[in-house]
Each structure stands twice: as C-alpha cells, then as structure tokens.
mmCIF file of C-alpha atoms and ligand atoms in Angstrom:
data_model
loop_
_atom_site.group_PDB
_atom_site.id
_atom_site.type_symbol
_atom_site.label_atom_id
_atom_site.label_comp_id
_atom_site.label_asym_id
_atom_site.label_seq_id
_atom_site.Cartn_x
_atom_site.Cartn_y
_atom_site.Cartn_z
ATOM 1 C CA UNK A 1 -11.318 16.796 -7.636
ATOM 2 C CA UNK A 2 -10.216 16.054 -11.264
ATOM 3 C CA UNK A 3 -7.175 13.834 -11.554
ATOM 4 C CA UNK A 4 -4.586 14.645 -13.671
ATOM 5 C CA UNK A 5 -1.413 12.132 -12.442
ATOM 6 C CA UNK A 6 -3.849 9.238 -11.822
ATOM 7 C CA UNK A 7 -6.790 7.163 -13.005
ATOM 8 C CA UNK A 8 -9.391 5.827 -10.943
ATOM 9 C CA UNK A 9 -12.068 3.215 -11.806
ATOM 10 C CA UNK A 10 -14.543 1.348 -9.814
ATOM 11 C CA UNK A 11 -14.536 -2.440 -10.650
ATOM 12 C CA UNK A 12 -17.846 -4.135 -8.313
ATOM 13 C CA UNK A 13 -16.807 -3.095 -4.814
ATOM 14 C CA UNK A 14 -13.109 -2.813 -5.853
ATOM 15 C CA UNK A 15 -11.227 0.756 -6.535
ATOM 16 C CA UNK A 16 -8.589 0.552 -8.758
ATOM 17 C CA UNK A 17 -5.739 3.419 -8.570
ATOM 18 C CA UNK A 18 -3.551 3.830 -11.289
ATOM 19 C CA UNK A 19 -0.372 5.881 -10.861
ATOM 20 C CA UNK A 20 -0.502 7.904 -14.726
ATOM 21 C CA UNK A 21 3.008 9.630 -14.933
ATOM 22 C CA UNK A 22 4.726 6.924 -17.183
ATOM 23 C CA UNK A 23 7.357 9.230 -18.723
ATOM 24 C CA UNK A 24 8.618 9.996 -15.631
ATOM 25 C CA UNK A 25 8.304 6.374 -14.294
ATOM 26 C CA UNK A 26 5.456 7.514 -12.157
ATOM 27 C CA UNK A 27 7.711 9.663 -9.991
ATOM 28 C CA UNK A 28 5.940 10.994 -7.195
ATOM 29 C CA UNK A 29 5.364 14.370 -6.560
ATOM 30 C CA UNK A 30 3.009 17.376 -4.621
ATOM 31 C CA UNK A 31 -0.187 16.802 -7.167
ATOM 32 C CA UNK A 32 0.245 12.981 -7.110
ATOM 33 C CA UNK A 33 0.457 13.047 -3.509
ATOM 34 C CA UNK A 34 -2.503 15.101 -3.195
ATOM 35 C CA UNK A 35 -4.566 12.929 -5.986
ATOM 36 C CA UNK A 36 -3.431 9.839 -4.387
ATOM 37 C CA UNK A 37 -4.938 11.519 -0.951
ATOM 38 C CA UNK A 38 -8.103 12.392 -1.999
ATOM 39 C CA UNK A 39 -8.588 9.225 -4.265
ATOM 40 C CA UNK A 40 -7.807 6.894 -0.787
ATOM 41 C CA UNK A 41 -9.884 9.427 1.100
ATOM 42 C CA UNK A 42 -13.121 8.781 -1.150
ATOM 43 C CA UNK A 43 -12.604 5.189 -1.294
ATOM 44 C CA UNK A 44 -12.536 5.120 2.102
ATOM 45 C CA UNK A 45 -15.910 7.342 2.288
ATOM 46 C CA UNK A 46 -17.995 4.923 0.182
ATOM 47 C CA UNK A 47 -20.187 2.454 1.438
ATOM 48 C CA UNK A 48 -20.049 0.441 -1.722
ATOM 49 C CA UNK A 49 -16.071 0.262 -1.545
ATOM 50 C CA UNK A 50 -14.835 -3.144 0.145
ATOM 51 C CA UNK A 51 -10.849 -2.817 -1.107
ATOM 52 C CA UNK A 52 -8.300 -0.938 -3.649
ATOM 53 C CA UNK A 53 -5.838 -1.507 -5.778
ATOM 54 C CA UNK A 54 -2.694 0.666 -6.446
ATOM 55 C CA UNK A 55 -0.294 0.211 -9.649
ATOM 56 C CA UNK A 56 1.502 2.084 -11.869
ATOM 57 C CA UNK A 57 1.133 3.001 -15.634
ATOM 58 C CA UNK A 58 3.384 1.063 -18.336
ATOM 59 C CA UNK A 59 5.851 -2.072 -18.274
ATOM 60 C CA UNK A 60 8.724 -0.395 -16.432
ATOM 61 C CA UNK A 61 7.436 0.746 -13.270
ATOM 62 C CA UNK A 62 5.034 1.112 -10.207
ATOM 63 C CA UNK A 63 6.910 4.776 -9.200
ATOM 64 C CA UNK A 64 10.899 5.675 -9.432
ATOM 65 C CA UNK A 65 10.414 7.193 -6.393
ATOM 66 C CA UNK A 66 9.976 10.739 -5.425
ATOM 67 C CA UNK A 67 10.082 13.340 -8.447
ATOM 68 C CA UNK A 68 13.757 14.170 -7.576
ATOM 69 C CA UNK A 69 12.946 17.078 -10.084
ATOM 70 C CA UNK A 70 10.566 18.676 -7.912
ATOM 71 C CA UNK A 71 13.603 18.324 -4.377
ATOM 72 C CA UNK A 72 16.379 19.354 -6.375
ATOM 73 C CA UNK A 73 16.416 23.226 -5.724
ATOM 74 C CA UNK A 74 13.928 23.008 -2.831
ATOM 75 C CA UNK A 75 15.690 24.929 0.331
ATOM 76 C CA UNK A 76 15.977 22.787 3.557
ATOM 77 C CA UNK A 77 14.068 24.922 5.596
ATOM 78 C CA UNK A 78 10.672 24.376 3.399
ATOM 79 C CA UNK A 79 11.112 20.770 3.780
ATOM 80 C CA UNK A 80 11.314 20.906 7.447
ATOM 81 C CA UNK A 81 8.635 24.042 7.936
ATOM 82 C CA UNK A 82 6.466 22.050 5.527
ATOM 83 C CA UNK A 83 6.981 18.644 6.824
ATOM 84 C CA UNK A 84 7.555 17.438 3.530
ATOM 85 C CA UNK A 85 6.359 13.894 2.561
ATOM 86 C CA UNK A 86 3.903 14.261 6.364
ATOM 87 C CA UNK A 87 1.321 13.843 3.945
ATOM 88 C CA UNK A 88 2.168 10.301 2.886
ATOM 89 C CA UNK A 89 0.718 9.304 6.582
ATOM 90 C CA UNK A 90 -2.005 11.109 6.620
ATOM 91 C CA UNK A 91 -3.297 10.720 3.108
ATOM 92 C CA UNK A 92 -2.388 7.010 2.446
ATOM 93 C CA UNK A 93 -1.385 5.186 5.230
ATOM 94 C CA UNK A 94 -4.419 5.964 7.177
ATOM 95 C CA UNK A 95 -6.420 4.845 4.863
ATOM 96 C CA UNK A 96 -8.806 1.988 7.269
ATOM 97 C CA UNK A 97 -10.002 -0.275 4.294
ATOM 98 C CA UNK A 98 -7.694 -2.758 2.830
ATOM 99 C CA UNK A 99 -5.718 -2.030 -0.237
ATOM 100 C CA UNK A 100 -2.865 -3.992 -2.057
ATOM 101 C CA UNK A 101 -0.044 -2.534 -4.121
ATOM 102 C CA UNK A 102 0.321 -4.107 -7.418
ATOM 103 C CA UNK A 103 3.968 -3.643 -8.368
ATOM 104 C CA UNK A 104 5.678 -4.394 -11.981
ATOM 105 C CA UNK A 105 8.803 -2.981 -13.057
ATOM 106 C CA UNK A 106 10.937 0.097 -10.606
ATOM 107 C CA UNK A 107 9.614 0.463 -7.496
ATOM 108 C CA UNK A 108 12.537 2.133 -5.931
ATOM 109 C CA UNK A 109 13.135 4.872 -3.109
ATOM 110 C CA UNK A 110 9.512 6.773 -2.544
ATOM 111 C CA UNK A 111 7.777 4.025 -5.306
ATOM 112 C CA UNK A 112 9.259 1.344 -2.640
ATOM 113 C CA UNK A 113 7.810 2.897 0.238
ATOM 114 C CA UNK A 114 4.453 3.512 -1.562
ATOM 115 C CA UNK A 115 4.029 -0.066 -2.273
ATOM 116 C CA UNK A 116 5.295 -0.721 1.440
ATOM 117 C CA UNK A 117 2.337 1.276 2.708
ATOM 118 C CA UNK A 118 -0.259 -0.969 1.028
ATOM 119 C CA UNK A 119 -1.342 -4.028 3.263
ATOM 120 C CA UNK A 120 0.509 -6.262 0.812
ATOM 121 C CA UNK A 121 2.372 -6.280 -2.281
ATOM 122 C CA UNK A 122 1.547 -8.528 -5.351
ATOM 123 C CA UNK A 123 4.546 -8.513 -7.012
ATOM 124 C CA UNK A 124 4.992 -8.758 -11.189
ATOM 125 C CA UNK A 125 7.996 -10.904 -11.455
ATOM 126 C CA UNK A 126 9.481 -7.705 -13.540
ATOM 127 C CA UNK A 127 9.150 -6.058 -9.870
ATOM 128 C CA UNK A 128 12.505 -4.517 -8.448
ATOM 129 C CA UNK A 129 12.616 -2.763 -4.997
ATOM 130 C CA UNK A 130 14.626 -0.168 -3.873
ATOM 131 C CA UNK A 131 16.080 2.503 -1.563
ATOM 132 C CA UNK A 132 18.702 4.396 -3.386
ATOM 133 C CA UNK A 133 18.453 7.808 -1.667
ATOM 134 C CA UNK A 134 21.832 7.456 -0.443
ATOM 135 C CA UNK A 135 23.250 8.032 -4.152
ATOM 136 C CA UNK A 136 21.291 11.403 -4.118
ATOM 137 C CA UNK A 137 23.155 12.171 -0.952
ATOM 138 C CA UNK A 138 20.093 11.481 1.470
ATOM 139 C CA UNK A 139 17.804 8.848 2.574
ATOM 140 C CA UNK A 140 14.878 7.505 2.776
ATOM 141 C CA UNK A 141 11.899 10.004 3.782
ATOM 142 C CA UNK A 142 8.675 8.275 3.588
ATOM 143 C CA UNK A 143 9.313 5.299 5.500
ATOM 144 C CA UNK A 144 12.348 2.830 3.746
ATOM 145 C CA UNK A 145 14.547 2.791 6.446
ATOM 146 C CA UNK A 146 11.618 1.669 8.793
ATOM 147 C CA UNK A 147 8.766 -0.652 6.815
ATOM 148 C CA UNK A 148 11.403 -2.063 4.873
ATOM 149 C CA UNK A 149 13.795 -2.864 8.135
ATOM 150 C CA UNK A 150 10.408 -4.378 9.416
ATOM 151 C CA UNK A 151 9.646 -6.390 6.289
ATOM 152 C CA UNK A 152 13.092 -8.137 5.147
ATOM 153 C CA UNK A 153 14.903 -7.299 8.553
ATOM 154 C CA UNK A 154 18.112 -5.668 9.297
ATOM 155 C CA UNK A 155 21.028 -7.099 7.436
ATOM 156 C CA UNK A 156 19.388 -7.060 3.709
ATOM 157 C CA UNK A 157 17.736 -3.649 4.450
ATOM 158 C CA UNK A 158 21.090 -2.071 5.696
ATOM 159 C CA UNK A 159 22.578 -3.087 2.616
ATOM 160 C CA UNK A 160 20.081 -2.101 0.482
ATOM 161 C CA UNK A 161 20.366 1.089 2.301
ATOM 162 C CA UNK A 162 23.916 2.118 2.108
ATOM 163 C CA UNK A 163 24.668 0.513 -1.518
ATOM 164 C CA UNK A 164 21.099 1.127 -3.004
ATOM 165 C CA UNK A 165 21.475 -1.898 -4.760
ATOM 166 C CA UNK A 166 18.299 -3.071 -6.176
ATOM 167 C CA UNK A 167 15.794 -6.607 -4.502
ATOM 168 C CA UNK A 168 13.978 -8.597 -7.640
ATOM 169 C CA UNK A 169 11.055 -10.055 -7.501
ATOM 170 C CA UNK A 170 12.549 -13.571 -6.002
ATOM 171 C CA UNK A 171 13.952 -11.828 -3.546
ATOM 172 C CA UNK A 172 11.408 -10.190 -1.948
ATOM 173 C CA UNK A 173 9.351 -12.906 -2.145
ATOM 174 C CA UNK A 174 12.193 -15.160 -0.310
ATOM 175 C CA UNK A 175 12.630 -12.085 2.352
ATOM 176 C CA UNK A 176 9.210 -11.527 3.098
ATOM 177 C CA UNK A 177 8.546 -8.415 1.234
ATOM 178 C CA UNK A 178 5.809 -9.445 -1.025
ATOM 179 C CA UNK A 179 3.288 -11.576 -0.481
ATOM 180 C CA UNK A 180 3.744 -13.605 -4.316
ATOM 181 C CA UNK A 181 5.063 -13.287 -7.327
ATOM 182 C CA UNK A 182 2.791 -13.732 -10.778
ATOM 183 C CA UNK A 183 3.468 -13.229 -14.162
ATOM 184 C CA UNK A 184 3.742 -9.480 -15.478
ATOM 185 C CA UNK A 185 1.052 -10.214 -17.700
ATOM 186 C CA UNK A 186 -1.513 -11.443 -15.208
ATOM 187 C CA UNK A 187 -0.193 -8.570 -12.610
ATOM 188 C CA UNK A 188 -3.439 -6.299 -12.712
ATOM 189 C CA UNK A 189 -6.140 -9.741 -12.998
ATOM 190 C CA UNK A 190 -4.699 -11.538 -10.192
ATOM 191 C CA UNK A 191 -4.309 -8.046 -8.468
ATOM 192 C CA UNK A 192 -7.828 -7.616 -9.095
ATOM 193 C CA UNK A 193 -9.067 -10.971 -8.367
ATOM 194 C CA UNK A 194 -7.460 -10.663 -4.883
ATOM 195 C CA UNK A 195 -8.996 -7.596 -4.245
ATOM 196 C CA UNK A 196 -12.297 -8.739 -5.285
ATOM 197 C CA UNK A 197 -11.944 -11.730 -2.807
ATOM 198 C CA UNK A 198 -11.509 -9.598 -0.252
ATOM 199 C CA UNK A 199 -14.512 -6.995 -1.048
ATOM 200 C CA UNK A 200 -16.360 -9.787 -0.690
ATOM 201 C CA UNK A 201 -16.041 -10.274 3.264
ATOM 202 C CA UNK A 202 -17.697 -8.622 5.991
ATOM 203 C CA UNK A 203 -16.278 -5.590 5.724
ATOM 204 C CA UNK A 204 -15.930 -4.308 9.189
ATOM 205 C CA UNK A 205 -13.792 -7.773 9.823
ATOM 206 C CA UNK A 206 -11.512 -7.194 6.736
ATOM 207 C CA UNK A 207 -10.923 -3.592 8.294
ATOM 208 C CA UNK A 208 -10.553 -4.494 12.188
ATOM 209 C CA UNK A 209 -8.338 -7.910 10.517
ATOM 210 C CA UNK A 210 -6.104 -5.294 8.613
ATOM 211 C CA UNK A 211 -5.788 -2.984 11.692
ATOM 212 C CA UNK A 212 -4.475 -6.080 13.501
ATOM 213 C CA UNK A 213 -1.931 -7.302 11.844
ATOM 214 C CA UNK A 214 -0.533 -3.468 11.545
ATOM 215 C CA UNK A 215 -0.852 -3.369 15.446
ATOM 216 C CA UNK A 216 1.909 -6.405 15.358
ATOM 217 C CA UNK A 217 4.211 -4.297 12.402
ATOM 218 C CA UNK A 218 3.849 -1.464 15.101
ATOM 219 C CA UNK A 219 3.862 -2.536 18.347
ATOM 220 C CA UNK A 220 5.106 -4.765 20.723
ATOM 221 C CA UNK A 221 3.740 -8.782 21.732
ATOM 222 C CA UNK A 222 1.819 -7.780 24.767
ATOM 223 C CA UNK A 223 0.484 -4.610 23.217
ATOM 224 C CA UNK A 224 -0.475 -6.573 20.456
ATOM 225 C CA UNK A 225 -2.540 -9.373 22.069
ATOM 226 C CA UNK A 226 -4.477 -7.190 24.221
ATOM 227 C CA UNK A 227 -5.272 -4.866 21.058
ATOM 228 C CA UNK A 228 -6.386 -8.208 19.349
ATOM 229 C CA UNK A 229 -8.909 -9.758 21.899
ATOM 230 C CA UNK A 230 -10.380 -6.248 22.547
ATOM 231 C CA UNK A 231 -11.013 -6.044 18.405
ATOM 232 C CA UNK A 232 -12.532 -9.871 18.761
ATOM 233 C CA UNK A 233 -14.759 -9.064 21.041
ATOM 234 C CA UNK A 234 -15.811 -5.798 19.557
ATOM 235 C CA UNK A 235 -16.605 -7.842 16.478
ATOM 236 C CA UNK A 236 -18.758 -10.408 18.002
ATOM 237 C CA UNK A 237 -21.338 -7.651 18.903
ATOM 238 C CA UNK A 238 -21.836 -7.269 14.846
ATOM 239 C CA UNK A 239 -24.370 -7.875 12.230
ATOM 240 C CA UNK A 240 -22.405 -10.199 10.359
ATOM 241 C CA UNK A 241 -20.778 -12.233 13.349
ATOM 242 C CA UNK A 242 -24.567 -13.009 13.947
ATOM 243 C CA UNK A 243 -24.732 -13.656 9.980
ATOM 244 C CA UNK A 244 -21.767 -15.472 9.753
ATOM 245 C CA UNK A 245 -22.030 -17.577 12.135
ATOM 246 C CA UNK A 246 -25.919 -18.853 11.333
ATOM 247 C CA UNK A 247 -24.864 -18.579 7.644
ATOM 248 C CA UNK A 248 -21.846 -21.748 8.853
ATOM 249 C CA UNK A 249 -24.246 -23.516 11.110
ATOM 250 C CA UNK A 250 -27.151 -23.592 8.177
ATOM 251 C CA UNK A 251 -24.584 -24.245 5.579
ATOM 252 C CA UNK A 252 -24.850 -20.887 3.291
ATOM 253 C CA UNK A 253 -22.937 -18.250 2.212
ATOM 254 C CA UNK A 254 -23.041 -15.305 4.620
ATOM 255 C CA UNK A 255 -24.767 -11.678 3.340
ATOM 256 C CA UNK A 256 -22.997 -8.646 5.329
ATOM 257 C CA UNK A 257 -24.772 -5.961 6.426
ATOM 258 C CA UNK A 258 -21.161 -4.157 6.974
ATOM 259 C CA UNK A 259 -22.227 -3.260 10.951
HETATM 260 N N1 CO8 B 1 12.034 11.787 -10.219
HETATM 261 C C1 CO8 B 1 11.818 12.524 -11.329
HETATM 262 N N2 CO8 B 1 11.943 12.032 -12.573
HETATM 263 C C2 CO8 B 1 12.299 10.729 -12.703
HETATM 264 C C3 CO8 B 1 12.538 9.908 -11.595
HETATM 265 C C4 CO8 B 1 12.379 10.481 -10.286
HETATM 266 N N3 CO8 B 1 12.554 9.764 -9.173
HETATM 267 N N4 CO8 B 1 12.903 8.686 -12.030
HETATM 268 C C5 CO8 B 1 12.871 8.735 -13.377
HETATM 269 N N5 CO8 B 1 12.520 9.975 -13.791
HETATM 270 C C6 CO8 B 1 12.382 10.455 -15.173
HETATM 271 C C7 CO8 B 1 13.735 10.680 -15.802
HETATM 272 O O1 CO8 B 1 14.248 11.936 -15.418
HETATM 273 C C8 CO8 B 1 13.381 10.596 -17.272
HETATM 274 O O2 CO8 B 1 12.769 11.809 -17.646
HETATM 275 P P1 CO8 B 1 13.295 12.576 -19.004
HETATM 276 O O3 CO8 B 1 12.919 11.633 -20.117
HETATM 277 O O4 CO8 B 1 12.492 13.843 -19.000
HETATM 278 O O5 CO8 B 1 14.754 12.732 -18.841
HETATM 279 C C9 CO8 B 1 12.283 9.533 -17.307
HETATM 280 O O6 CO8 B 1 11.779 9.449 -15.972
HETATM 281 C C10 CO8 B 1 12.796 8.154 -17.687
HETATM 282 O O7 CO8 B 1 13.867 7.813 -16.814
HETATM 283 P P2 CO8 B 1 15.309 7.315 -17.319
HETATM 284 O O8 CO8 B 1 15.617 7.907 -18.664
HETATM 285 O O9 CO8 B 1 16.285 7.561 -16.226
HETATM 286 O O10 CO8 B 1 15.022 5.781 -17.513
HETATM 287 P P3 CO8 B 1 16.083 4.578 -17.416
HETATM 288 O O11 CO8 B 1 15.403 3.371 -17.915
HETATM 289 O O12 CO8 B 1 17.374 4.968 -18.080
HETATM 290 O O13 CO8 B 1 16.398 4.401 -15.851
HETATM 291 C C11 CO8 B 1 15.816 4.246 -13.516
HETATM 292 C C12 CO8 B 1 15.380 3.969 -14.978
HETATM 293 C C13 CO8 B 1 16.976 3.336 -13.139
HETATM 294 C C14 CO8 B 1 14.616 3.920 -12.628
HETATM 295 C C15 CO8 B 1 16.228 5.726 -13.383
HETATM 296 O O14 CO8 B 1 15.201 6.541 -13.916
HETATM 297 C C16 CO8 B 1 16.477 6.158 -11.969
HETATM 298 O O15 CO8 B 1 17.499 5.839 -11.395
HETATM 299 N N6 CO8 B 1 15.546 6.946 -11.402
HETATM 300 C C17 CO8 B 1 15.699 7.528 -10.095
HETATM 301 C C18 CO8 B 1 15.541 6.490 -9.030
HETATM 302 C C19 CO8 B 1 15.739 7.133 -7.699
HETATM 303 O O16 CO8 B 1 16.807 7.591 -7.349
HETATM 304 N N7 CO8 B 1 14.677 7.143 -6.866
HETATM 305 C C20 CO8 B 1 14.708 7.705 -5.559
HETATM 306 C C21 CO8 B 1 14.274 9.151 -5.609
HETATM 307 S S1 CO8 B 1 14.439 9.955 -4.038
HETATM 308 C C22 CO8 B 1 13.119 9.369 -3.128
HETATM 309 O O17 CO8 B 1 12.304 8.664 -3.604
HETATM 310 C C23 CO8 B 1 12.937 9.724 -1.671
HETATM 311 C C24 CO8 B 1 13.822 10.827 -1.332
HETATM 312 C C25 CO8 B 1 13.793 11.149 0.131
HETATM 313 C C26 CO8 B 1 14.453 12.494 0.222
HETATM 314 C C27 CO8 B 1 14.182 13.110 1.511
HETATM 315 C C28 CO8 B 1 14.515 14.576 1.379
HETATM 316 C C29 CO8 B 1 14.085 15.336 2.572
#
C-alpha cells in the first residue's frame, strides 16, 4: 500500500508512524484510518519488528481528532450500517506488539483516543488532551468516554466530557494519563529511545507483558489473576525463559530467539 496521510520508517527493530496531515492538525479520517491499519498490520507481521512509535507531524499536534469535515454531511444511517470508527479496534487496537503514542501539541477528541489506544503515552510537555465532541453536539466514538474514564477516573473525565475543557501535560501526568512528560524538543528521541529499550526484550514476553496489563484495563481482579499465571506459565515453556534465565545465572546479557 502507498501512504499518502502517513510516513513510516524502520529505525533497528523499531517502526516509527508518523501521522502526515499537519494542515489539518492531523485530523483523522477514512484513508488515515486505513493507512494507520495496514501500517500496524505489517508491523505486526514482521519478524524483525520488536515495538512502534506513533506521533504526529508539526509543533501543534498529535491529531485534532476526527476530520469533522469528512462527518459533517454524513447521514446517520451510514454511520450505523457502516459501523463507523469499528475499524479503530480492529486495525489499531489489536495490534499484539507494543507501541507507544508520542504526543506534542492537540490531541483532542479522536487524536485523544488514538493516543489512548497506544500502551502508553509519552507526553511533550506542549501535549493537551481532550474530548470535546459534546461542542459538536455528540460524543466521543472511538473510545473517550471509556479509556479515558479508565485512565484519570470518573470525576475529571466527566468533566472533561460535558465541558470539553482541555488536560495539559501536568495534568495528565498527575491523573495517570501519561506515563511522563519530556521536553517538546526531545519528544521523538526519548520516544524512540523507549521504544528501542523495549525492542530489545524477548519479544514474546514484551507481547504476553502488554496483553496483561490490558487484561487488568479490561477485566475484573479474579479474571485478571487467573489470565496472568496461565500467561506465566505459558512463558516458562520458551526459548528465551531458558535463555534468560542461564543468561542471569552465568552473568550475560540474554540473546532471544523470540519463541
Ligand atoms: N477535522 C477536520 N479538520 C480539522 C480538525 C478536525 N477535527 N481540526 C482542525 N482542522 C483543520 C481546520 O479546519 C483548519 O483547516 P483550514 O485551514 O482548511 O480551515 C486547520 O485544521 C487548522 O485548524 P484551526 O485553524 O482551527 O487551528 P487553530 O489553531 O485556530 O485551532 C484547534 C486549533 C483548537 C485544535 C481547532 O482546530 C479545533 O478546535 N479543532 C477541532 C477539535 C475537535 O473538535 N475535535 C474533535 C472532533 S470529533 C471527534 O474526534 C470524534 C467524533 C465522534 C463523533 C461520533 C459520530 C458518530
């Protein structure tokens, strides 16, 4: 597929995404979805792929959320019969490998839930989050209402909600949202960095370790705990449990086989 509303670039074992709209703040629409969809679904694919990156093009945003151009004169019976914004799940979220969302400037409405589908946010400290649907007379559609409910919990994401009012970068750091904060300038390196750190474990941990901690975003305690020791003791009947535990005992750095 040839991108037109994105860039991607391999960096080592690390896939960097870049959302290329920037006159329209990265607003999110049909092609971007599907780019973004078959981007995830080759990084996913390749062998030599450990981890991705997500950000958006120029200073002022990650994505203003979704191309409110493209809804405007849409009738309500193609959103439903199409299940508009469906695809968000099954192109993105699904994705099994780890990815973080790098987010500087806007990330507001579908940009906000975007970044809320990565495994974590790095924030810029130019980040601002979002969910002012209500203003356009509707509300959330790819997730706000429930990942960020999840994230900051229910009083700050109510109001967010209902006034649309806007989170900085302190903010979501104090509430949970993002995992840190760096400067804008350092955004994509540290981003990167990150990412690279992570490419660089065994890579069937780093994806059973990622499904994990969704299972207790998702689901209830007991759910959770049984999910997690039945994932353990999956793992210890890999390559690189072997590996890593020799490589410890013989003090050495492990080499994965990825099985
Ligand atoms: N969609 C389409 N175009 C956009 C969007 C967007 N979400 N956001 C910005 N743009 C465009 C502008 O139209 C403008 O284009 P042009 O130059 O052609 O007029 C360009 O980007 C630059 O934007 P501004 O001139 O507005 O830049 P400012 O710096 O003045 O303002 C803001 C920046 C505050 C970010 C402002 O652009 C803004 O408020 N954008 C919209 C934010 C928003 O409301 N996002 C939520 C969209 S709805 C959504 O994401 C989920 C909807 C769920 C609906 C479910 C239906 C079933």
């Amino acid at each position: 597929m040839t991108y037109e509303m994105i860039l991607v670039e391999q960096r080592g074992a690390v896939t960097l995404i870049t959302l290329n709209r920037p006159k329209a703040l990265n607003a999110l629409n049909s092609q971007v979805l599907a780019e973004l969809s078959d981007a995830f679904a080759a990084f996913d694919a390749d062998p030599a792929q450990h981890c991705a990156v997500l950000t958006g093009s120029g200073e002022k945003a990650f994505a203003a959320g979704a191309d409110i151009k493209e809804m405007a004169d849409k009738p309500a019976a193609d959103f439903f019969l199409e299940d508009f914004f469906s695809g968000w799940q099954t192109g993105v979220v699904a994705t099994r490998k780890p990815w973080i969302a790098a987010v500087a400037g806007f990330a507001l409405g579908g940009g906000c839930e975007l970044a809320m589908m990565a495994d974590f946010i790095i924030a810029a400290d130019t980040a601002k989050f979002g969910q002012p649907e209500i203003k356009l007379g509707v509300a959330p559609g790819m997730g706000g209402s429930q990942r960020l409910t999840r994230a900051v919990g229910k009083a700050k994401a109510m109001e967010m909600c209902l006034t649309g009012r806007m989170m900085g970068a302190e903010e979501a750091e104090r509430s949970g949202l993002v995992s840190r904060i760096v400067p804008a300038a350092d955004l994509l390196e540290e981003a990167l960095k990150t990412a690279a750190e992570i490419a660089a474990m065994p890579p069937m941990a780093a994806m059973v370790n990622k499904e994990m901690v969704n299972t207790a975003f998702e689901t209830g305690l007991a759910q959770g705990l049984l999910t997690e020791r039945r994932m353990f003791q999956i793992l210890t009947a890999t390559q690189d449990k072997m590996e890593g535990m020799a490589a410890f005992i013989e003090k050495r750095p492990g080499v994965w086989q990825g099985r």
